[in-house]
Amino acid sequence: QLRLVESGGGLVQPGGSLRLSCVTSGFTLELYSIGWFRQAPGKEREGVSCISSSGVNTYYADSVKGRFTISRDNGKNTVYLQMSDLKPEDTAVYYCAAEGPYFSDYVPIATFEYDYWGQGTQVTVSS
């Protein structure tokens, strides 16, 4: 059974950093694109960062460019989202999602393109 489990969220002060992990199981990670999405209260779910199954191409929302970095370690079945210089507007539940299986440089960035989702991890940025 395909499964994604997020961890690493928490409460952090503005300007701080967190690293989110998405641990996968039940499928061959290297054949799946992975995306990080977030949803704040009262707002739609939005794409934050995505990485192709090949790992060659990535996507970042304008609001996080230069502050967030996505990476994947297929050997550990894990995709990471390193978040730095966090702002209160980054507060949301963060989800990872998988789309595949295929090996490609294509980066899906829309929520409807992703078939499998984790349960989410809360990130709160507040002083």
Tab-separated table of C-alpha atoms in Angstrom:
chain	number	residue	atom	x	y	z
A	1	GLN	CA	0.000	0.000	0.000
A	2	LEU	CA	1.395	3.346	-1.054
A	3	ARG	CA	1.982	5.610	1.943
A	4	LEU	CA	3.468	9.049	2.613
A	5	VAL	CA	4.163	10.310	6.127
A	6	GLU	CA	5.222	13.881	6.837
A	7	SER	CA	7.187	14.972	9.883
A	8	GLY	CA	9.328	17.851	11.085
A	9	GLY	CA	6.686	20.491	11.588
A	10	GLY	CA	6.367	22.573	14.703
A	11	LEU	CA	6.416	26.041	16.187
A	12	VAL	CA	9.256	28.311	15.103
A	13	GLN	CA	9.993	32.010	15.448
A	14	PRO	CA	10.101	34.273	12.404
A	15	GLY	CA	13.460	33.947	10.694
A	16	GLY	CA	13.885	30.403	11.923
A	17	SER	CA	14.289	27.163	10.020
A	18	LEU	CA	12.637	23.763	9.815
A	19	ARG	CA	13.238	20.671	7.729
A	20	LEU	CA	10.215	18.661	6.738
A	21	SER	CA	10.540	15.014	5.785
A	22	CYS	CA	8.217	12.919	3.660
A	23	VAL	CA	8.908	9.237	4.241
A	24	THR	CA	7.404	6.993	1.612
A	25	SER	CA	6.644	3.303	1.505
A	26	GLY	CA	4.850	0.798	-0.670
A	27	PHE	CA	6.184	2.109	-3.978
A	28	THR	CA	9.377	2.794	-5.908
A	29	LEU	CA	10.125	6.393	-5.058
A	30	GLU	CA	12.429	7.010	-8.024
A	31	LEU	CA	9.432	6.580	-10.359
A	32	TYR	CA	7.378	9.293	-8.681
A	33	SER	CA	7.363	13.055	-8.702
A	34	ILE	CA	6.893	14.493	-5.244
A	35	GLY	CA	5.292	17.759	-4.311
A	36	TRP	CA	5.002	19.762	-1.134
A	37	PHE	CA	1.769	21.675	-0.699
A	38	ARG	CA	0.351	23.739	2.115
A	39	GLN	CA	-3.034	24.872	3.311
A	40	ALA	CA	-3.670	27.706	5.707
A	41	PRO	CA	-6.991	28.118	7.531
A	42	GLY	CA	-9.634	29.468	5.180
A	43	LYS	CA	-7.377	29.205	2.136
A	44	GLU	CA	-7.032	26.800	-0.734
A	45	ARG	CA	-4.258	24.257	-0.842
A	46	GLU	CA	-1.314	25.643	-2.782
A	47	GLY	CA	1.828	24.227	-4.287
A	48	VAL	CA	5.033	25.101	-2.459
A	49	SER	CA	7.731	23.039	-4.131
A	50	CYS	CA	7.864	19.991	-6.367
A	51	ILE	CA	10.567	17.731	-7.763
A	52	SER	CA	10.522	15.509	-10.821
A	53	SER	CA	10.965	11.760	-10.527
A	54	SER	CA	14.363	12.150	-12.175
A	55	GLY	CA	15.333	14.749	-9.588
A	56	VAL	CA	16.580	16.994	-12.398
A	57	ASN	CA	13.869	19.643	-12.271
A	58	THR	CA	12.245	21.473	-9.413
A	59	TYR	CA	9.508	24.035	-8.917
A	60	TYR	CA	9.163	26.683	-6.242
A	61	ALA	CA	6.293	29.038	-5.610
A	62	ASP	CA	7.361	32.666	-5.884
A	63	SER	CA	6.605	33.183	-2.213
A	64	VAL	CA	9.265	30.655	-1.138
A	65	LYS	CA	11.975	31.057	-3.772
A	66	GLY	CA	15.364	31.551	-2.187
A	67	ARG	CA	14.110	30.360	1.199
A	68	PHE	CA	12.966	26.744	0.643
A	69	THR	CA	14.878	23.855	-0.903
A	70	ILE	CA	13.423	20.529	-1.969
A	71	SER	CA	15.570	17.404	-2.228
A	72	ARG	CA	15.093	13.683	-2.505
A	73	ASP	CA	17.006	10.667	-1.238
A	74	ASN	CA	15.607	7.681	-3.063
A	75	GLY	CA	17.806	5.316	-1.074
A	76	LYS	CA	16.080	6.476	2.101
A	77	ASN	CA	12.652	6.682	0.462
A	78	THR	CA	12.469	10.265	1.686
A	79	VAL	CA	11.895	13.717	0.234
A	80	TYR	CA	12.859	16.783	2.228
A	81	LEU	CA	11.775	20.396	2.328
A	82	GLN	CA	14.347	22.642	3.964
A	83	MET	CA	12.674	25.862	5.019
A	84	SER	CA	14.675	28.903	6.085
A	85	ASP	CA	13.878	32.514	6.969
A	86	LEU	CA	10.372	31.462	7.871
A	87	LYS	CA	7.645	34.079	7.960
A	88	PRO	CA	4.278	34.129	9.712
A	89	GLU	CA	2.595	33.748	6.325
A	90	ASP	CA	4.279	30.337	5.980
A	91	THR	CA	2.016	29.053	8.749
A	92	ALA	CA	-0.039	26.172	7.369
A	93	VAL	CA	-0.463	22.431	7.290
A	94	TYR	CA	2.148	21.054	4.924
A	95	TYR	CA	1.417	17.986	2.828
A	96	CYS	CA	3.568	15.862	0.568
A	97	ALA	CA	2.091	14.128	-2.432
A	98	ALA	CA	3.219	11.632	-5.062
A	99	GLU	CA	2.447	11.284	-8.755
A	100	GLY	CA	3.537	8.451	-11.030
A	101	PRO	CA	4.786	5.918	-11.799
A	102	TYR	CA	7.081	7.105	-14.550
A	103	PHE	CA	10.652	8.353	-14.883
A	104	SER	CA	10.719	11.882	-16.259
A	105	ASP	CA	12.104	15.401	-15.969
A	106	TYR	CA	8.539	16.719	-15.905
A	107	VAL	CA	7.485	18.496	-12.721
A	108	PRO	CA	3.779	18.380	-11.951
A	109	ILE	CA	2.802	21.437	-9.924
A	110	ALA	CA	-0.988	21.352	-9.709
A	111	THR	CA	-2.807	19.600	-6.876
A	112	PHE	CA	-5.024	17.685	-9.306
A	113	GLU	CA	-1.972	16.060	-10.868
A	114	TYR	CA	-1.107	14.247	-7.649
A	115	ASP	CA	-2.732	10.948	-6.806
A	116	TYR	CA	-1.388	10.125	-3.352
A	117	TRP	CA	-1.267	12.349	-0.295
A	118	GLY	CA	0.071	12.273	3.238
A	119	GLN	CA	-1.811	13.389	6.328
A	120	GLY	CA	0.105	16.627	6.770
A	121	THR	CA	2.280	18.288	9.396
A	122	GLN	CA	1.569	21.624	11.049
A	123	VAL	CA	4.032	24.478	10.692
A	124	THR	CA	3.437	27.547	12.833
A	125	VAL	CA	5.630	30.621	12.545
A	126	SER	CA	5.046	32.979	15.418
A	127	SER	CA	6.916	34.992	18.011
